[in-house]
mmCIF file of C-alpha atoms in Angstrom:
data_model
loop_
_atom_site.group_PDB
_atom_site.id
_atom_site.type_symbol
_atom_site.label_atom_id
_atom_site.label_comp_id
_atom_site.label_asym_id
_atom_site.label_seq_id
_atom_site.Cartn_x
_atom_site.Cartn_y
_atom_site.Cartn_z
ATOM 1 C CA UNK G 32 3.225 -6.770 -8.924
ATOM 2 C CA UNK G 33 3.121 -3.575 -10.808
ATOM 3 C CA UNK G 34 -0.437 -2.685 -9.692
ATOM 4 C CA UNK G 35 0.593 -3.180 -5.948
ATOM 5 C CA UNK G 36 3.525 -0.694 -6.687
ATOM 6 C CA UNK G 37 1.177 1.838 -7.975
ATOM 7 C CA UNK G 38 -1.174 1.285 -5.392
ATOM 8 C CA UNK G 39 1.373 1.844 -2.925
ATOM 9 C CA UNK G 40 2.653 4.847 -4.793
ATOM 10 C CA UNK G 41 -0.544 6.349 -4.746
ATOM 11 C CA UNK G 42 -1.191 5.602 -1.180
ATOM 12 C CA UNK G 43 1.915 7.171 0.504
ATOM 13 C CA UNK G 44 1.648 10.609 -1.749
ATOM 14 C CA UNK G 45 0.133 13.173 1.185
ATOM 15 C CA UNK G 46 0.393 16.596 -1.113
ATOM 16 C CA UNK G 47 -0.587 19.100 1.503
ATOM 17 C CA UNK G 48 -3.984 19.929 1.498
ATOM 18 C CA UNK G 49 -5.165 17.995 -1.710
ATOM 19 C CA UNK G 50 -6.651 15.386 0.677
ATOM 20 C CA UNK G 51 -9.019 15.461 3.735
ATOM 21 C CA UNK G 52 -8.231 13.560 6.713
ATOM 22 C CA UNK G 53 -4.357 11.864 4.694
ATOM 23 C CA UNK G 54 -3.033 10.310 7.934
ATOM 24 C CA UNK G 55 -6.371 7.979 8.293
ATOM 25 C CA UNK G 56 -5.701 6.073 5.073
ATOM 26 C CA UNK G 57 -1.853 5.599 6.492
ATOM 27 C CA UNK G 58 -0.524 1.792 8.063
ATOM 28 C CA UNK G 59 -3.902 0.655 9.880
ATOM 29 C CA UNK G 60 -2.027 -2.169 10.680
ATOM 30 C CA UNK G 61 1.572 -3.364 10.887
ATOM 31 C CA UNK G 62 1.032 -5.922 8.388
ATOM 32 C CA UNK G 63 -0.474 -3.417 5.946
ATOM 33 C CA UNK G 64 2.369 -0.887 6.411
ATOM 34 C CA UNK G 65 5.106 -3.474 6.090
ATOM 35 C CA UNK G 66 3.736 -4.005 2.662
ATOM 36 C CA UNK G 67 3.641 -0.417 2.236
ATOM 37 C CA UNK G 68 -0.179 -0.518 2.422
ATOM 38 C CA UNK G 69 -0.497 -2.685 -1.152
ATOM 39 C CA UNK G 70 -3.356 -5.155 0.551
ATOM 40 C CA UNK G 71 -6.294 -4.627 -1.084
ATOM 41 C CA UNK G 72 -6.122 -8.043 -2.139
ATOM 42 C CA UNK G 73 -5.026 -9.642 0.854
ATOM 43 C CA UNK G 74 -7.847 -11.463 2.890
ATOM 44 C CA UNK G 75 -6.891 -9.740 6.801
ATOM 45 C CA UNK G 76 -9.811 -11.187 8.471
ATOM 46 C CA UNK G 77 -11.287 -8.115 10.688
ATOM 47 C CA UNK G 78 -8.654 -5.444 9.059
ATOM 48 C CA UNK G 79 -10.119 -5.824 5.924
ATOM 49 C CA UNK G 80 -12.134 -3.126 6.426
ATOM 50 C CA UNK G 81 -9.884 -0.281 6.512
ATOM 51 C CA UNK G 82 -8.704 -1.720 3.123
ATOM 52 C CA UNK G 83 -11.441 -3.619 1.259
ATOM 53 C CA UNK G 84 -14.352 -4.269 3.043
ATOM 54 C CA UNK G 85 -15.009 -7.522 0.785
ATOM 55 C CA UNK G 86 -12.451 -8.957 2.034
ATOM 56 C CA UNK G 87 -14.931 -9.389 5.003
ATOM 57 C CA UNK G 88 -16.573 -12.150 3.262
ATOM 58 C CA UNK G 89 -13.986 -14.467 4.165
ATOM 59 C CA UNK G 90 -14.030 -14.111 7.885
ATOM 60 C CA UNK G 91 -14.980 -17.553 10.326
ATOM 61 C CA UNK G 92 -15.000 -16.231 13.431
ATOM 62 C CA UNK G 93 -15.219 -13.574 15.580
ATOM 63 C CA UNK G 94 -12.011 -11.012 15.735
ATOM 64 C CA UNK G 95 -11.133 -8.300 18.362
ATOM 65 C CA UNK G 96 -7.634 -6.515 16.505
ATOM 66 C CA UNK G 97 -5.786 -3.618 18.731
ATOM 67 C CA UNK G 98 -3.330 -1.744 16.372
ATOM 68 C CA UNK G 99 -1.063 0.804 17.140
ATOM 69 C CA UNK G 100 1.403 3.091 15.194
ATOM 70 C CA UNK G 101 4.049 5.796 16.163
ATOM 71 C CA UNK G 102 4.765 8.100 13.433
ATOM 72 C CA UNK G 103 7.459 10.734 12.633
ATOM 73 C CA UNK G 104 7.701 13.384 15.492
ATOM 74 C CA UNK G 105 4.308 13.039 17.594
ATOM 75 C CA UNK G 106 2.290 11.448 15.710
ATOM 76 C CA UNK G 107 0.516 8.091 17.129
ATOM 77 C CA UNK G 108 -2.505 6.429 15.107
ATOM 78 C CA UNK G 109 -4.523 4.091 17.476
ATOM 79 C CA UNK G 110 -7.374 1.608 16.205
ATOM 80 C CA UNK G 111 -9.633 -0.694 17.800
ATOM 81 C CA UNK G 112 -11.785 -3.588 15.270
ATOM 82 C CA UNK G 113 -14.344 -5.628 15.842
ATOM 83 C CA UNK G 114 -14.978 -8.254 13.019
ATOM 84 C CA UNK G 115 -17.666 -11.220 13.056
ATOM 85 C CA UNK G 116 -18.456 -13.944 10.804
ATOM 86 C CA UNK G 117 -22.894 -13.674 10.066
ATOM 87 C CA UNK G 118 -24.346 -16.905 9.477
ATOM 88 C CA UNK G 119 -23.263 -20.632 9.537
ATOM 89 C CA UNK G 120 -19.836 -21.190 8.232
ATOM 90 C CA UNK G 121 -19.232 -24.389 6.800
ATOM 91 C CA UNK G 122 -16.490 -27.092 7.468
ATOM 92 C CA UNK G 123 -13.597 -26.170 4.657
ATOM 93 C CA UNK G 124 -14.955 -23.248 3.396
ATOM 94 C CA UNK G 125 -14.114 -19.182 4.371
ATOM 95 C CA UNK G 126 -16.806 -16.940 5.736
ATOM 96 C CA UNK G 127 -20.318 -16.752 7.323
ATOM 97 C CA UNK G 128 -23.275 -17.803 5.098
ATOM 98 C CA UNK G 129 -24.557 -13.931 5.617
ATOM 99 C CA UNK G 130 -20.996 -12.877 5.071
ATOM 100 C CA UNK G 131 -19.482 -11.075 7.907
ATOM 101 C CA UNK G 132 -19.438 -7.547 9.423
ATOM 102 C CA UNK G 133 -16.552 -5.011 11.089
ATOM 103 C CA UNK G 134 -16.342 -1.803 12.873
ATOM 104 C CA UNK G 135 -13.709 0.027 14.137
ATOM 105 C CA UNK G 136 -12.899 3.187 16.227
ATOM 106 C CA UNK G 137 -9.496 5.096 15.356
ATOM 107 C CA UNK G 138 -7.389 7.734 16.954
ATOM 108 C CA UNK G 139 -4.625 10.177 15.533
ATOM 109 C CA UNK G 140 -2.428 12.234 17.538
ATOM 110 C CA UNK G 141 -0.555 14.607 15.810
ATOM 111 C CA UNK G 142 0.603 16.215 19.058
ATOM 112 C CA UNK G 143 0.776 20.113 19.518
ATOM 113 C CA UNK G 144 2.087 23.113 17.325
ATOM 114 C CA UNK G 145 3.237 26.381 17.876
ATOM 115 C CA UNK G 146 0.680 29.255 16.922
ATOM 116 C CA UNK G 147 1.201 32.091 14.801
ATOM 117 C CA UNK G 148 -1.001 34.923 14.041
ATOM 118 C CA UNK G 149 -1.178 36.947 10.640
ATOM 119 C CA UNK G 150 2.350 38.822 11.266
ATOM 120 C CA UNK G 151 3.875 35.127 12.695
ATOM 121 C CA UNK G 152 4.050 36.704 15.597
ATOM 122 C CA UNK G 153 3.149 33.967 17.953
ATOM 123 C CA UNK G 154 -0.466 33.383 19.179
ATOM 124 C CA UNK G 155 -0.549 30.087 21.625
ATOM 125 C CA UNK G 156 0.024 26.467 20.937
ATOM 126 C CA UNK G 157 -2.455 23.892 19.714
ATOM 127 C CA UNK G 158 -3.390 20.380 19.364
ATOM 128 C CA UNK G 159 -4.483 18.309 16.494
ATOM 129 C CA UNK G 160 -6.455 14.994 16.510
ATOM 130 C CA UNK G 161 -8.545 12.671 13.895
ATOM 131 C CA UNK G 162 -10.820 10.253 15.921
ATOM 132 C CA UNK G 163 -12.994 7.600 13.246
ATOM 133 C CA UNK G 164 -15.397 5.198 12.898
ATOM 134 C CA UNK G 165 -16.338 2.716 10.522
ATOM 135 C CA UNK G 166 -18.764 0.107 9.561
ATOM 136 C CA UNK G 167 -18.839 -2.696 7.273
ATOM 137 C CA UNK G 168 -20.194 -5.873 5.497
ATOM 138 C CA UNK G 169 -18.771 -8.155 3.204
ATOM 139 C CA UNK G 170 -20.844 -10.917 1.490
ATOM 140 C CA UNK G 171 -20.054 -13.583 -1.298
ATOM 141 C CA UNK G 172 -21.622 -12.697 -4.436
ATOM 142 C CA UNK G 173 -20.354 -15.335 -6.488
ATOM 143 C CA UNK G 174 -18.558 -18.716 -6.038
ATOM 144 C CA UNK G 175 -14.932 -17.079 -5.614
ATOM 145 C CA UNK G 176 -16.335 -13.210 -5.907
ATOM 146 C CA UNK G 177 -17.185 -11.104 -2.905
ATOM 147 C CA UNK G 178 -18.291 -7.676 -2.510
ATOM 148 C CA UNK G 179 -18.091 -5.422 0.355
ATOM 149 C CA UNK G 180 -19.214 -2.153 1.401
ATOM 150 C CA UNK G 181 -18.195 0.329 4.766
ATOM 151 C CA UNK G 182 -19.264 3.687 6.086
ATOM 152 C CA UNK G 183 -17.210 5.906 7.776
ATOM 153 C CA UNK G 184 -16.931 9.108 9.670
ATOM 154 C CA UNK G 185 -14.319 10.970 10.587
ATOM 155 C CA UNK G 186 -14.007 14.464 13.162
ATOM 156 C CA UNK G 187 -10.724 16.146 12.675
ATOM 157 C CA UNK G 188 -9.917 18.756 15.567
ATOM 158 C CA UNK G 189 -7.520 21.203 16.074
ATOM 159 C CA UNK G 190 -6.988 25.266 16.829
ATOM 160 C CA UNK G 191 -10.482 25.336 18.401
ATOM 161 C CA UNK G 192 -11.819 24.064 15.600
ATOM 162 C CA UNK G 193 -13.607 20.575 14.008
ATOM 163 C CA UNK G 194 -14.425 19.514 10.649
ATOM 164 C CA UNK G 195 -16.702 16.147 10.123
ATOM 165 C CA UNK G 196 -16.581 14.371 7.261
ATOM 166 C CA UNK G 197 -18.983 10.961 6.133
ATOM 167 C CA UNK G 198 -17.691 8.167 3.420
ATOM 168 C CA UNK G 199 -18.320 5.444 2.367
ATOM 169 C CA UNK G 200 -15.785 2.696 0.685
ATOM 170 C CA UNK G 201 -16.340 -0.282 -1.925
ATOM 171 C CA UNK G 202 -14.665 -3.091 -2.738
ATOM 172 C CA UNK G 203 -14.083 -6.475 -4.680
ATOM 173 C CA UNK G 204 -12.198 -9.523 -3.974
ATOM 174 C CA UNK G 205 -11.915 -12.487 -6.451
ATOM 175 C CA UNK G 206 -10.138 -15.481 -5.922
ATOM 176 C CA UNK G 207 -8.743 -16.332 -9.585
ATOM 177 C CA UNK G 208 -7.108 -19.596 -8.502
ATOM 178 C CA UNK G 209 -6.576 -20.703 -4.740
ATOM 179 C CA UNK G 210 -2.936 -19.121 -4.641
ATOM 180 C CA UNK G 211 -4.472 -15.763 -6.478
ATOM 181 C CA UNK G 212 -6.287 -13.032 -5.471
ATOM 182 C CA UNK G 213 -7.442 -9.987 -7.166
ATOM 183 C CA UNK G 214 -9.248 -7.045 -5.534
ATOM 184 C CA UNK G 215 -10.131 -3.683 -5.769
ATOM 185 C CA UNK G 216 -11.159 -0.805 -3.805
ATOM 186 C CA UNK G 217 -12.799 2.172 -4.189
ATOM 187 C CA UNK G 218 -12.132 4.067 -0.457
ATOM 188 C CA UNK G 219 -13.824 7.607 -0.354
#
């Protein structure tokens, strides 16, 4: 419980301009923001990927997720996933013998904003927008140890201008006892 808190803690801290792209690691899905995004160990079938692509691992079939979030003022975040077990999965067990794989296409809206030149004086309005992509596989490693890897890219727009930017994210999922999970995530 008191590494979910400061996982959650960490997530939700969006210090202007300390962080590329902030609004893209926000909700995802409505599950993960009403646990104020503390799932990294939480097996979300096709979701996983925006979270902890290991958690991947433990998907049995194939997944088509449509997730959509209204913000404060304009904002909107839109996401489409696609999520598919690889392999045979067996009777009473989690996951494709290969694993399984996700992608996913994302939109943000922040809406438009008054322009101002170098006096304030004002210059036009503008829009902003984040559109993504990822891609990722999870795989068991172990008996009860998966691993899980996703690339991303992102294009944020606004003012006339666009900035890319690639990633890539890690994780780890371990199933300590059947009612346990542990997992970590390294997301770039």
């Amino acid at each position: 419980a008191l590494l979910c808190g400061l996982a959650s803690a960490v997530e939700t801290d969006y210090a202007a301009g300390t962080k590329a792209l902030p609004l893209q690691q926000a909700g995802g899905t409505a599950r993960a923001m009403a646990m104020g995004s503390a799932v990294v160990a939480v097996d979300q079938g096709s979701a996983s990927l925006l979270w902890n692509p290991a958690g991947l691992s433990r998907m049995c079939c194939k997944e088509i997720g449509f997730h959509h979030n209204k913000g404060l003022g304009d904002i909107s975040q839109e996401i489409a996933i696609f999520g598919s077990s690889l392999g045979k999965v067996k009777k009473g067990e989690k996951g494709g013998s290969l694993g399984g794989i996700a992608a996913s296409f994302g939109y943000v809206d922040y809406g438009s904003f008054n322009g101002r030149d170098d006096l304030g004086q004002p210059a036009g309005n503008y829009h902003a927008s984040d559109f993504s992509g990822s891609l990722g596989w999870g795989i068991e490693l172990l008996p009860s140890f998966s691993g899980g890897i996703a690339l991303k890219v992102n294009q944020s727009a606004f003012a006339q201008k666009s900035y890319e930017l690639w990633a890539m994210d890690v994780g780890f999922l371990w199933n300590v006892i059947p009612t346990l999970d542990l997992g970590v995530a390294y997301s770039n």
